[in-house]
PDB file of C-alpha atoms in Angstrom:
ATOM      1  CA  MET A  19     109.172  67.492 131.574  1.00 87.00           C
ATOM      2  CA  LYS A  20     109.449  69.844 134.540  1.00 93.00           C
ATOM      3  CA  ASP A  21     106.322  71.483 135.844  1.00 97.00           C
ATOM      4  CA  ILE A  22     105.194  74.521 133.899  1.00 98.00           C
ATOM      5  CA  ILE A  23     104.941  77.450 136.284  1.00 98.00           C
ATOM      6  CA  VAL A  24     101.742  79.429 135.718  1.00 98.00           C
ATOM      7  CA  ILE A  25     101.306  82.769 137.470  1.00 98.00           C
ATOM      8  CA  VAL A  26      97.776  84.141 137.683  1.00 98.00           C
ATOM      9  CA  GLY A  27      95.829  86.682 139.653  1.00 96.00           C
ATOM     10  CA  PRO A  28      94.041  89.995 139.316  1.00 94.00           C
ATOM     11  CA  THR A  29      95.351  93.031 137.524  1.00 90.00           C
ATOM     12  CA  GLY A  30      97.962  95.076 139.379  1.00 91.00           C
ATOM     13  CA  ILE A  31      98.992  92.359 141.838  1.00 96.00           C
ATOM     14  CA  GLY A  32     102.651  91.893 140.790  1.00 96.00           C
ATOM     15  CA  LYS A  33     102.550  88.968 138.369  1.00 97.00           C
ATOM     16  CA  THR A  34     105.158  90.422 136.000  1.00 97.00           C
ATOM     17  CA  LYS A  35     107.636  91.134 138.792  1.00 97.00           C
ATOM     18  CA  LEU A  36     107.260  87.612 140.160  1.00 98.00           C
ATOM     19  CA  SER A  37     107.570  85.963 136.750  1.00 98.00           C
ATOM     20  CA  ILE A  38     110.877  87.647 135.941  1.00 98.00           C
ATOM     21  CA  SER A  39     112.308  86.817 139.366  1.00 98.00           C
ATOM     22  CA  LEU A  40     111.336  83.154 139.012  1.00 98.00           C
ATOM     23  CA  ALA A  41     112.590  83.002 135.414  1.00 98.00           C
ATOM     24  CA  LYS A  42     116.063  83.905 136.652  1.00 97.00           C
ATOM     25  CA  ILE A  43     115.915  81.363 139.458  1.00 97.00           C
ATOM     26  CA  TYR A  44     114.714  78.490 137.256  1.00 97.00           C
ATOM     27  CA  ASP A  45     116.399  79.376 133.940  1.00 97.00           C
ATOM     28  CA  ALA A  46     113.011  79.837 132.325  1.00 98.00           C
ATOM     29  CA  GLU A  47     111.468  81.655 129.396  1.00 98.00           C
ATOM     30  CA  ILE A  48     108.161  83.468 129.785  1.00 98.00           C
ATOM     31  CA  ILE A  49     105.027  83.074 127.686  1.00 98.00           C
ATOM     32  CA  ASN A  50     102.615  85.985 127.825  1.00 98.00           C
ATOM     33  CA  GLY A  51      99.159  85.163 129.166  1.00 98.00           C
ATOM     34  CA  ASP A  52      97.562  88.573 128.695  1.00 96.00           C
ATOM     35  CA  SER A  53      95.234  88.915 125.718  1.00 95.00           C
ATOM     36  CA  VAL A  54      96.010  92.626 125.176  1.00 96.00           C
ATOM     37  CA  SER A  55      99.813  92.421 125.298  1.00 97.00           C
ATOM     38  CA  ILE A  56      99.625  90.243 122.194  1.00 97.00           C
ATOM     39  CA  TYR A  57      99.037  93.416 120.179  1.00 98.00           C
ATOM     40  CA  LYS A  58     101.608  95.935 119.029  1.00 98.00           C
ATOM     41  CA  LYS A  59     101.385  99.590 120.168  1.00 98.00           C
ATOM     42  CA  LEU A  60      99.297  98.770 123.258  1.00 98.00           C
ATOM     43  CA  ASP A  61     102.062  99.328 125.773  1.00 98.00           C
ATOM     44  CA  ILE A  62     101.032 101.569 128.656  1.00 97.00           C
ATOM     45  CA  GLY A  63      97.365 100.619 128.925  1.00 97.00           C
ATOM     46  CA  SER A  64      98.176  96.914 128.949  1.00 96.00           C
ATOM     47  CA  ALA A  65     101.009  97.336 131.478  1.00 95.00           C
ATOM     48  CA  LYS A  66     103.178  95.436 129.014  1.00 96.00           C
ATOM     49  CA  PRO A  67     106.626  94.747 130.516  1.00 95.00           C
ATOM     50  CA  THR A  68     109.287  97.083 129.191  1.00 94.00           C
ATOM     51  CA  VAL A  69     112.665  95.897 127.935  1.00 95.00           C
ATOM     52  CA  GLU A  70     114.154  97.134 131.203  1.00 95.00           C
ATOM     53  CA  GLU A  71     111.625  95.160 133.249  1.00 95.00           C
ATOM     54  CA  MET A  72     112.248  92.018 131.212  1.00 97.00           C
ATOM     55  CA  ASP A  73     115.885  92.303 132.312  1.00 96.00           C
ATOM     56  CA  GLY A  74     117.182  89.914 129.673  1.00 96.00           C
ATOM     57  CA  VAL A  75     114.552  87.226 130.218  1.00 98.00           C
ATOM     58  CA  VAL A  76     113.144  85.896 126.938  1.00 98.00           C
ATOM     59  CA  HIS A  77     109.422  86.652 126.481  1.00 98.00           C
ATOM     60  CA  HIS A  78     107.071  85.084 123.931  1.00 98.00           C
ATOM     61  CA  LEU A  79     103.729  86.099 122.382  1.00 98.00           C
ATOM     62  CA  ILE A  80     104.118  89.813 123.020  1.00 98.00           C
ATOM     63  CA  ASP A  81     103.681  92.283 120.132  1.00 98.00           C
ATOM     64  CA  ILE A  82     102.862  89.563 117.605  1.00 98.00           C
ATOM     65  CA  LYS A  83      99.712  91.076 116.066  1.00 97.00           C
ATOM     66  CA  ASN A  84      98.747  94.388 114.490  1.00 97.00           C
ATOM     67  CA  LEU A  85      95.748  96.270 115.828  1.00 97.00           C
ATOM     68  CA  ASP A  86      93.552  95.425 112.848  1.00 94.00           C
ATOM     69  CA  GLU A  87      94.206  91.681 113.119  1.00 92.00           C
ATOM     70  CA  ASP A  88      91.949  89.276 114.972  1.00 85.00           C
ATOM     71  CA  TYR A  89      93.493  86.782 117.348  1.00 87.00           C
ATOM     72  CA  SER A  90      91.245  84.114 118.821  1.00 86.00           C
ATOM     73  CA  ILE A  91      91.525  81.884 121.848  1.00 86.00           C
ATOM     74  CA  TYR A  92      92.047  79.028 119.387  1.00 86.00           C
ATOM     75  CA  ASP A  93      95.014  80.906 117.870  1.00 91.00           C
ATOM     76  CA  TYR A  94      96.449  81.434 121.325  1.00 94.00           C
ATOM     77  CA  GLN A  95      96.010  77.780 122.220  1.00 93.00           C
ATOM     78  CA  LYS A  96      97.995  76.674 119.163  1.00 94.00           C
ATOM     79  CA  ASP A  97     100.736  79.257 119.687  1.00 97.00           C
ATOM     80  CA  VAL A  98     101.236  78.512 123.388  1.00 98.00           C
ATOM     81  CA  ARG A  99     101.465  74.778 122.849  1.00 97.00           C
ATOM     82  CA  GLN A 100     104.019  75.327 120.087  1.00 97.00           C
ATOM     83  CA  LYS A 101     106.071  77.621 122.350  1.00 98.00           C
ATOM     84  CA  ILE A 102     105.972  75.105 125.193  1.00 98.00           C
ATOM     85  CA  ASP A 103     107.425  72.469 122.853  1.00 97.00           C
ATOM     86  CA  GLU A 104     110.113  74.844 121.560  1.00 97.00           C
ATOM     87  CA  ILE A 105     111.189  76.040 125.000  1.00 98.00           C
ATOM     88  CA  THR A 106     111.310  72.591 126.584  1.00 97.00           C
ATOM     89  CA  ARG A 107     113.313  71.221 123.636  1.00 97.00           C
ATOM     90  CA  ARG A 108     115.943  73.849 124.431  1.00 96.00           C
ATOM     91  CA  GLY A 109     116.101  72.533 127.979  1.00 96.00           C
ATOM     92  CA  LYS A 110     114.513  75.636 129.464  1.00 97.00           C
ATOM     93  CA  ARG A 111     111.740  75.852 132.024  1.00 98.00           C
ATOM     94  CA  VAL A 112     108.409  77.400 130.979  1.00 98.00           C
ATOM     95  CA  ILE A 113     106.643  80.175 132.878  1.00 98.00           C
ATOM     96  CA  ILE A 114     103.262  81.442 131.692  1.00 98.00           C
ATOM     97  CA  VAL A 115     102.055  84.671 133.257  1.00 98.00           C
ATOM     98  CA  GLY A 116      98.890  86.680 132.789  1.00 97.00           C
ATOM     99  CA  GLY A 117      95.358  87.352 133.870  1.00 94.00           C
ATOM    100  CA  SER A 118      93.384  86.224 130.807  1.00 93.00           C
ATOM    101  CA  GLY A 119      91.877  83.144 132.387  1.00 93.00           C
ATOM    102  CA  LEU A 120      90.029  81.643 129.442  1.00 88.00           C
ATOM    103  CA  TYR A 121      93.129  81.947 127.222  1.00 92.00           C
ATOM    104  CA  LEU A 122      95.238  80.146 129.819  1.00 96.00           C
ATOM    105  CA  LYS A 123      92.683  77.410 130.376  1.00 93.00           C
ATOM    106  CA  ALA A 124      92.295  76.779 126.652  1.00 91.00           C
ATOM    107  CA  ALA A 125      96.062  76.493 126.237  1.00 95.00           C
ATOM    108  CA  LEU A 126      96.774  74.185 129.167  1.00 96.00           C
ATOM    109  CA  TYR A 127      93.642  72.069 129.435  1.00 93.00           C
ATOM    110  CA  ASP A 128      91.880  69.687 127.058  1.00 89.00           C
ATOM    111  CA  TYR A 129      89.851  72.532 125.634  1.00 83.00           C
ATOM    112  CA  ARG A 130      88.734  71.538 122.150  1.00 76.00           C
ATOM    113  CA  PHE A 131      87.700  73.633 119.208  1.00 69.00           C
ATOM    114  CA  ASP A 132      85.956  72.207 116.191  1.00 62.00           C
ATOM    115  CA  CYS A 133      87.156  73.927 113.041  1.00 58.00           C
ATOM    116  CA  ASN A 134      84.173  72.511 111.178  1.00 55.00           C
ATOM    117  CA  THR A 135      81.684  74.559 113.160  1.00 56.00           C
ATOM    118  CA  SER A 136      79.810  76.959 110.907  1.00 61.00           C
ATOM    119  CA  ASN A 137      79.739  80.665 111.617  1.00 68.00           C
ATOM    120  CA  ASN A 138      76.172  81.628 110.836  1.00 77.00           C
ATOM    121  CA  LEU A 139      75.145  84.883 112.548  1.00 77.00           C
ATOM    122  CA  TYR A 140      71.405  84.127 112.165  1.00 81.00           C
ATOM    123  CA  GLU A 141      70.748  87.811 111.537  1.00 78.00           C
ATOM    124  CA  ASP A 142      67.232  87.040 110.304  1.00 79.00           C
ATOM    125  CA  LEU A 143      66.276  85.337 113.570  1.00 85.00           C
ATOM    126  CA  THR A 144      65.310  86.836 116.922  1.00 89.00           C
ATOM    127  CA  ASN A 145      66.814  85.509 120.156  1.00 91.00           C
ATOM    128  CA  GLU A 146      63.554  83.695 120.872  1.00 92.00           C
ATOM    129  CA  GLU A 147      63.619  82.018 117.453  1.00 89.00           C
ATOM    130  CA  ILE A 148      67.246  80.910 117.902  1.00 92.00           C
ATOM    131  CA  LEU A 149      66.435  79.479 121.336  1.00 92.00           C
ATOM    132  CA  SER A 150      63.443  77.674 119.873  1.00 90.00           C
ATOM    133  CA  LYS A 151      65.664  76.038 117.227  1.00 89.00           C
ATOM    134  CA  ILE A 152      68.126  74.964 119.939  1.00 90.00           C
ATOM    135  CA  LYS A 153      65.356  73.454 122.052  1.00 88.00           C
ATOM    136  CA  ARG A 154      64.017  71.480 119.088  1.00 85.00           C
ATOM    137  CA  ILE A 155      67.455  69.879 118.698  1.00 85.00           C
ATOM    138  CA  ASP A 156      68.233  69.452 122.401  1.00 83.00           C
ATOM    139  CA  ASN A 157      65.608  70.456 124.922  1.00 83.00           C
ATOM    140  CA  ASN A 158      68.028  69.981 127.831  1.00 81.00           C
ATOM    141  CA  ILE A 159      70.226  72.936 126.897  1.00 87.00           C
ATOM    142  CA  ASP A 160      69.587  75.904 129.199  1.00 84.00           C
ATOM    143  CA  ILE A 161      70.635  79.320 127.881  1.00 89.00           C
ATOM    144  CA  HIS A 162      69.139  82.675 128.806  1.00 87.00           C
ATOM    145  CA  VAL A 163      67.200  84.167 125.920  1.00 89.00           C
ATOM    146  CA  ASN A 164      69.092  87.493 126.194  1.00 88.00           C
ATOM    147  CA  ASN A 165      72.533  85.894 125.763  1.00 87.00           C
ATOM    148  CA  ARG A 166      72.578  86.191 121.962  1.00 88.00           C
ATOM    149  CA  LYS A 167      76.281  85.400 121.556  1.00 84.00           C
ATOM    150  CA  ARG A 168      75.937  82.106 123.365  1.00 85.00           C
ATOM    151  CA  LEU A 169      72.701  81.298 121.555  1.00 90.00           C
ATOM    152  CA  ILE A 170      74.393  81.806 118.176  1.00 87.00           C
ATOM    153  CA  ARG A 171      77.464  79.807 119.161  1.00 83.00           C
ATOM    154  CA  THR A 172      75.374  76.921 120.487  1.00 86.00           C
ATOM    155  CA  LEU A 173      73.102  76.718 117.452  1.00 86.00           C
ATOM    156  CA  ASN A 174      76.132  76.756 115.149  1.00 82.00           C
ATOM    157  CA  LYS A 175      77.619  73.839 117.041  1.00 79.00           C
ATOM    158  CA  LEU A 176      74.373  71.877 117.048  1.00 80.00           C
ATOM    159  CA  GLU A 177      73.731  72.386 113.361  1.00 76.00           C
ATOM    160  CA  SER A 178      77.322  71.315 112.629  1.00 70.00           C
ATOM    161  CA  GLU A 179      76.719  68.222 114.777  1.00 64.00           C
ATOM    162  CA  GLU A 180      79.699  69.170 116.914  1.00 58.00           C
ATOM    163  CA  LYS A 181      79.924  67.657 120.351  1.00 55.00           C
ATOM    164  CA  ILE A 182      79.586  70.569 122.754  1.00 52.00           C
ATOM    165  CA  THR A 183      81.129  68.795 125.730  1.00 53.00           C
ATOM    166  CA  ASN A 184      84.857  68.236 126.064  1.00 62.00           C
ATOM    167  CA  ASN A 185      87.378  67.526 128.815  1.00 73.00           C
ATOM    168  CA  LYS A 186      87.982  71.107 129.907  1.00 77.00           C
ATOM    169  CA  ASP A 187      88.996  70.037 133.414  1.00 84.00           C
ATOM    170  CA  ASP A 188      91.791  67.721 132.237  1.00 90.00           C
ATOM    171  CA  CYS A 189      95.142  69.512 132.283  1.00 95.00           C
ATOM    172  CA  LEU A 190      97.442  68.366 129.478  1.00 94.00           C
ATOM    173  CA  TYR A 191     100.715  69.379 131.134  1.00 96.00           C
ATOM    174  CA  PRO A 192     102.410  69.032 134.500  1.00 97.00           C
ATOM    175  CA  VAL A 193     101.751  72.463 136.015  1.00 98.00           C
ATOM    176  CA  LYS A 194     101.970  74.393 139.227  1.00 98.00           C
ATOM    177  CA  ILE A 195      99.595  77.323 139.187  1.00 98.00           C
ATOM    178  CA  ILE A 196     100.576  80.190 141.451  1.00 98.00           C
ATOM    179  CA  GLY A 197      97.967  82.788 142.325  1.00 98.00           C
ATOM    180  CA  LEU A 198      98.810  86.160 143.839  1.00 98.00           C
ATOM    181  CA  THR A 199      96.276  87.771 146.134  1.00 98.00           C
ATOM    182  CA  THR A 200      95.788  90.487 148.732  1.00 98.00           C
ATOM    183  CA  SER A 201      92.907  92.123 150.569  1.00 97.00           C
ATOM    184  CA  ARG A 202      90.228  93.795 148.467  1.00 96.00           C
ATOM    185  CA  ASP A 203      90.974  97.241 149.927  1.00 97.00           C
ATOM    186  CA  ILE A 204      94.677  96.993 149.135  1.00 97.00           C
ATOM    187  CA  LEU A 205      94.041  95.614 145.655  1.00 97.00           C
ATOM    188  CA  TYR A 206      91.522  98.301 144.735  1.00 97.00           C
ATOM    189  CA  ASP A 207      93.849 101.006 146.020  1.00 97.00           C
ATOM    190  CA  ARG A 208      96.687  99.576 143.933  1.00 97.00           C
ATOM    191  CA  ILE A 209      94.478  99.437 140.855  1.00 97.00           C
ATOM    192  CA  ASN A 210      93.400 103.046 141.283  1.00 97.00           C
ATOM    193  CA  LYS A 211      96.976 104.232 141.732  1.00 97.00           C
ATOM    194  CA  ARG A 212      98.111 102.127 138.798  1.00 97.00           C
ATOM    195  CA  VAL A 213      95.611 103.814 136.485  1.00 97.00           C
ATOM    196  CA  ASP A 214      96.783 107.244 137.689  1.00 98.00           C
ATOM    197  CA  LEU A 215     100.370 106.184 136.986  1.00 97.00           C
ATOM    198  CA  MET A 216      99.434 105.070 133.460  1.00 97.00           C
ATOM    199  CA  ILE A 217      97.882 108.471 132.809  1.00 98.00           C
ATOM    200  CA  ASN A 218     100.994 110.203 134.167  1.00 97.00           C
ATOM    201  CA  ASN A 219     103.247 107.960 132.067  1.00 97.00           C
ATOM    202  CA  GLY A 220     101.612 108.940 128.787  1.00 98.00           C
ATOM    203  CA  LEU A 221      98.557 106.749 128.264  1.00 98.00           C
ATOM    204  CA  VAL A 222      96.582 109.655 126.793  1.00 98.00           C
ATOM    205  CA  ASP A 223      99.256 110.342 124.185  1.00 98.00           C
ATOM    206  CA  GLU A 224      99.426 106.631 123.380  1.00 98.00           C
ATOM    207  CA  VAL A 225      95.674 106.504 122.816  1.00 98.00           C
ATOM    208  CA  ILE A 226      95.629 109.701 120.734  1.00 98.00           C
ATOM    209  CA  SER A 227      98.292 108.184 118.473  1.00 98.00           C
ATOM    210  CA  LEU A 228      95.931 105.248 117.890  1.00 98.00           C
ATOM    211  CA  LYS A 229      92.821 107.308 117.120  1.00 97.00           C
ATOM    212  CA  GLU A 230      92.627 106.257 113.475  1.00 97.00           C
ATOM    213  CA  ASP A 231      92.906 102.597 114.474  1.00 96.00           C
ATOM    214  CA  TYR A 232      89.700 102.641 116.535  1.00 96.00           C
ATOM    215  CA  ASN A 233      87.623 102.297 113.373  1.00 91.00           C
ATOM    216  CA  ASN A 234      88.943  98.836 112.508  1.00 91.00           C
ATOM    217  CA  SER A 235      90.399  97.378 115.699  1.00 93.00           C
ATOM    218  CA  ARG A 236      88.376  95.017 117.853  1.00 88.00           C
ATOM    219  CA  VAL A 237      90.867  95.069 120.722  1.00 93.00           C
ATOM    220  CA  LEU A 238      90.862  98.877 121.035  1.00 96.00           C
ATOM    221  CA  ASN A 239      87.105  98.805 121.405  1.00 92.00           C
ATOM    222  CA  THR A 240      87.007  95.975 123.949  1.00 91.00           C
ATOM    223  CA  ALA A 241      90.167  96.164 126.091  1.00 95.00           C
ATOM    224  CA  ILE A 242      90.021  97.898 129.467  1.00 96.00           C
ATOM    225  CA  GLY A 243      92.265 100.935 129.408  1.00 97.00           C
ATOM    226  CA  TYR A 244      91.512 101.617 125.750  1.00 97.00           C
ATOM    227  CA  LYS A 245      87.792 101.147 125.122  1.00 96.00           C
ATOM    228  CA  GLU A 246      86.968 103.838 127.689  1.00 97.00           C
ATOM    229  CA  PHE A 247      88.797 106.434 125.573  1.00 97.00           C
ATOM    230  CA  TYR A 248      86.446 106.125 122.603  1.00 96.00           C
ATOM    231  CA  ASP A 249      84.121 108.870 123.836  1.00 95.00           C
ATOM    232  CA  TYR A 250      87.125 110.973 124.859  1.00 97.00           C
ATOM    233  CA  LEU A 251      88.488 110.815 121.316  1.00 96.00           C
ATOM    234  CA  PHE A 252      85.254 111.164 119.368  1.00 95.00           C
ATOM    235  CA  ASN A 253      82.626 112.667 121.699  1.00 93.00           C
ATOM    236  CA  ASN A 254      84.595 115.101 123.881  1.00 88.00           C
ATOM    237  CA  LYS A 255      84.229 113.122 127.091  1.00 95.00           C
ATOM    238  CA  ALA A 256      86.323 114.559 129.936  1.00 97.00           C
ATOM    239  CA  LEU A 257      89.564 112.775 130.817  1.00 97.00           C
ATOM    240  CA  SER A 258      88.513 112.737 134.467  1.00 97.00           C
ATOM    241  CA  GLU A 259      85.418 110.713 133.536  1.00 97.00           C
ATOM    242  CA  VAL A 260      87.488 108.309 131.461  1.00 98.00           C
ATOM    243  CA  THR A 261      89.903 107.781 134.350  1.00 98.00           C
ATOM    244  CA  VAL A 262      87.080 106.992 136.756  1.00 97.00           C
ATOM    245  CA  GLU A 263      85.610 104.533 134.260  1.00 96.00           C
ATOM    246  CA  ILE A 264      88.926 102.722 133.718  1.00 97.00           C
ATOM    247  CA  LYS A 265      89.376 102.355 137.477  1.00 97.00           C
ATOM    248  CA  LYS A 266      85.844 101.029 137.895  1.00 96.00           C
ATOM    249  CA  ASN A 267      86.154  98.558 135.011  1.00 95.00           C
ATOM    250  CA  SER A 268      89.568  97.401 136.251  1.00 96.00           C
ATOM    251  CA  ARG A 269      88.195  96.721 139.737  1.00 96.00           C
ATOM    252  CA  HIS A 270      85.243  94.791 138.318  1.00 95.00           C
ATOM    253  CA  PHE A 271      87.598  92.815 136.080  1.00 95.00           C
ATOM    254  CA  ALA A 272      89.770  91.903 139.066  1.00 95.00           C
ATOM    255  CA  LYS A 273      86.718  90.506 140.812  1.00 94.00           C
ATOM    256  CA  ARG A 274      85.848  88.405 137.746  1.00 93.00           C
ATOM    257  CA  GLN A 275      89.441  87.167 137.549  1.00 95.00           C
ATOM    258  CA  TYR A 276      89.283  85.824 141.114  1.00 94.00           C
ATOM    259  CA  THR A 277      85.978  84.111 140.374  1.00 92.00           C
ATOM    260  CA  PHE A 278      87.336  82.446 137.229  1.00 92.00           C
ATOM    261  CA  PHE A 279      90.604  81.212 138.711  1.00 95.00           C
ATOM    262  CA  ASN A 280      88.907  79.919 141.861  1.00 94.00           C
ATOM    263  CA  HIS A 281      86.371  77.911 139.899  1.00 91.00           C
ATOM    264  CA  GLN A 282      88.244  76.906 136.747  1.00 91.00           C
ATOM    265  CA  MET A 283      91.840  76.174 137.748  1.00 94.00           C
ATOM    266  CA  ASN A 284      93.669  74.465 140.601  1.00 94.00           C
ATOM    267  CA  VAL A 285      95.450  77.504 142.026  1.00 97.00           C
ATOM    268  CA  GLU A 286      97.776  77.703 145.035  1.00 98.00           C
ATOM    269  CA  TRP A 287      97.229  81.214 146.400  1.00 98.00           C
ATOM    270  CA  PHE A 288      99.873  83.390 148.032  1.00 98.00           C
ATOM    271  CA  SER A 289      99.239  86.684 149.810  1.00 98.00           C
ATOM    272  CA  VAL A 290     101.662  89.282 148.464  1.00 98.00           C
ATOM    273  CA  ASN A 291     104.024  91.082 150.829  1.00 98.00           C
ATOM    274  CA  PHE A 292     104.237  94.461 149.101  1.00 97.00           C
ATOM    275  CA  ASP A 293     106.631  95.825 151.725  1.00 97.00           C
ATOM    276  CA  ASP A 294     109.172  93.076 151.064  1.00 98.00           C
ATOM    277  CA  PHE A 295     108.397  91.223 147.838  1.00 97.00           C
ATOM    278  CA  SER A 296     111.407  88.950 148.353  1.00 97.00           C
ATOM    279  CA  ILE A 297     109.481  87.223 151.137  1.00 98.00           C
ATOM    280  CA  THR A 298     106.691  86.372 148.691  1.00 98.00           C
ATOM    281  CA  ILE A 299     109.232  85.100 146.154  1.00 98.00           C
ATOM    282  CA  GLU A 300     110.849  82.858 148.766  1.00 98.00           C
ATOM    283  CA  GLU A 301     107.493  81.436 149.894  1.00 98.00           C
ATOM    284  CA  ILE A 302     106.597  80.579 146.319  1.00 98.00           C
ATOM    285  CA  LYS A 303     110.031  79.121 145.608  1.00 98.00           C
ATOM    286  CA  THR A 304     109.667  76.847 148.641  1.00 98.00           C
ATOM    287  CA  TYR A 305     106.334  75.612 147.287  1.00 97.00           C
ATOM    288  CA  LEU A 306     107.698  75.083 143.778  1.00 97.00           C
ATOM    289  CA  ASP A 307     110.662  73.093 145.070  1.00 95.00           C
ATOM    290  CA  LEU A 308     108.538  70.606 146.994  1.00 89.00           C
TER     291      LEU A 308
END
């Protein structure tokens, strides 16, 4: 099996453009690695590649879920591994591209989920009481008392007698992970301009068309580029304030993306030449061909 090419990096860095160029060079099909592009109707705010941008390259795991459907990291893991098998059986190369780090790690590494874990919300217990239960089972576990989500998840696992540890650092596939980077000033400027372009390209109309979906869609209320519009739609928040908030959240997300990829995955980083992107493509091709 040839190395799977994985393209990661912060939002707005050029991952989509690179992936399509490399897909043509290596006769590859692309698997989406962005958790928002999985959903239908979320086109502009997710920077989902258009048909024109795809330029004939086959893409997988885009537009596969409705807005009111849940789609977990476990679901993504299963779907990606199935797509890798299908694509390689056809003799094609696999490229995975996206910035959703935990999704990518779960799909490619020995990241295990126990389907037998219970899903008790412990609504009758305070955070302190949940932590106390955890400590009675395993006093070595260290979780901050304010992190309720993690407290609940951990107690569920312990009470189900699930082993919490797994081999998350063992990659299951031959991969080459390409990371795109640039200076912070350039990246933040690109992110800000990208948000302005989304607004100019119709993001507001897209969001307005989804207003009724906000009541029963988790992704609309959590995804950057959409969650910020809730107060605009329902509480008369000014568009200018929403735009500022999207830019701020996108910049913060980019910072978290760098942190995750640097600590969780073995990434070979390349500084993007925005003036002549072909130079960046050639540098990466040279690395991939080694």
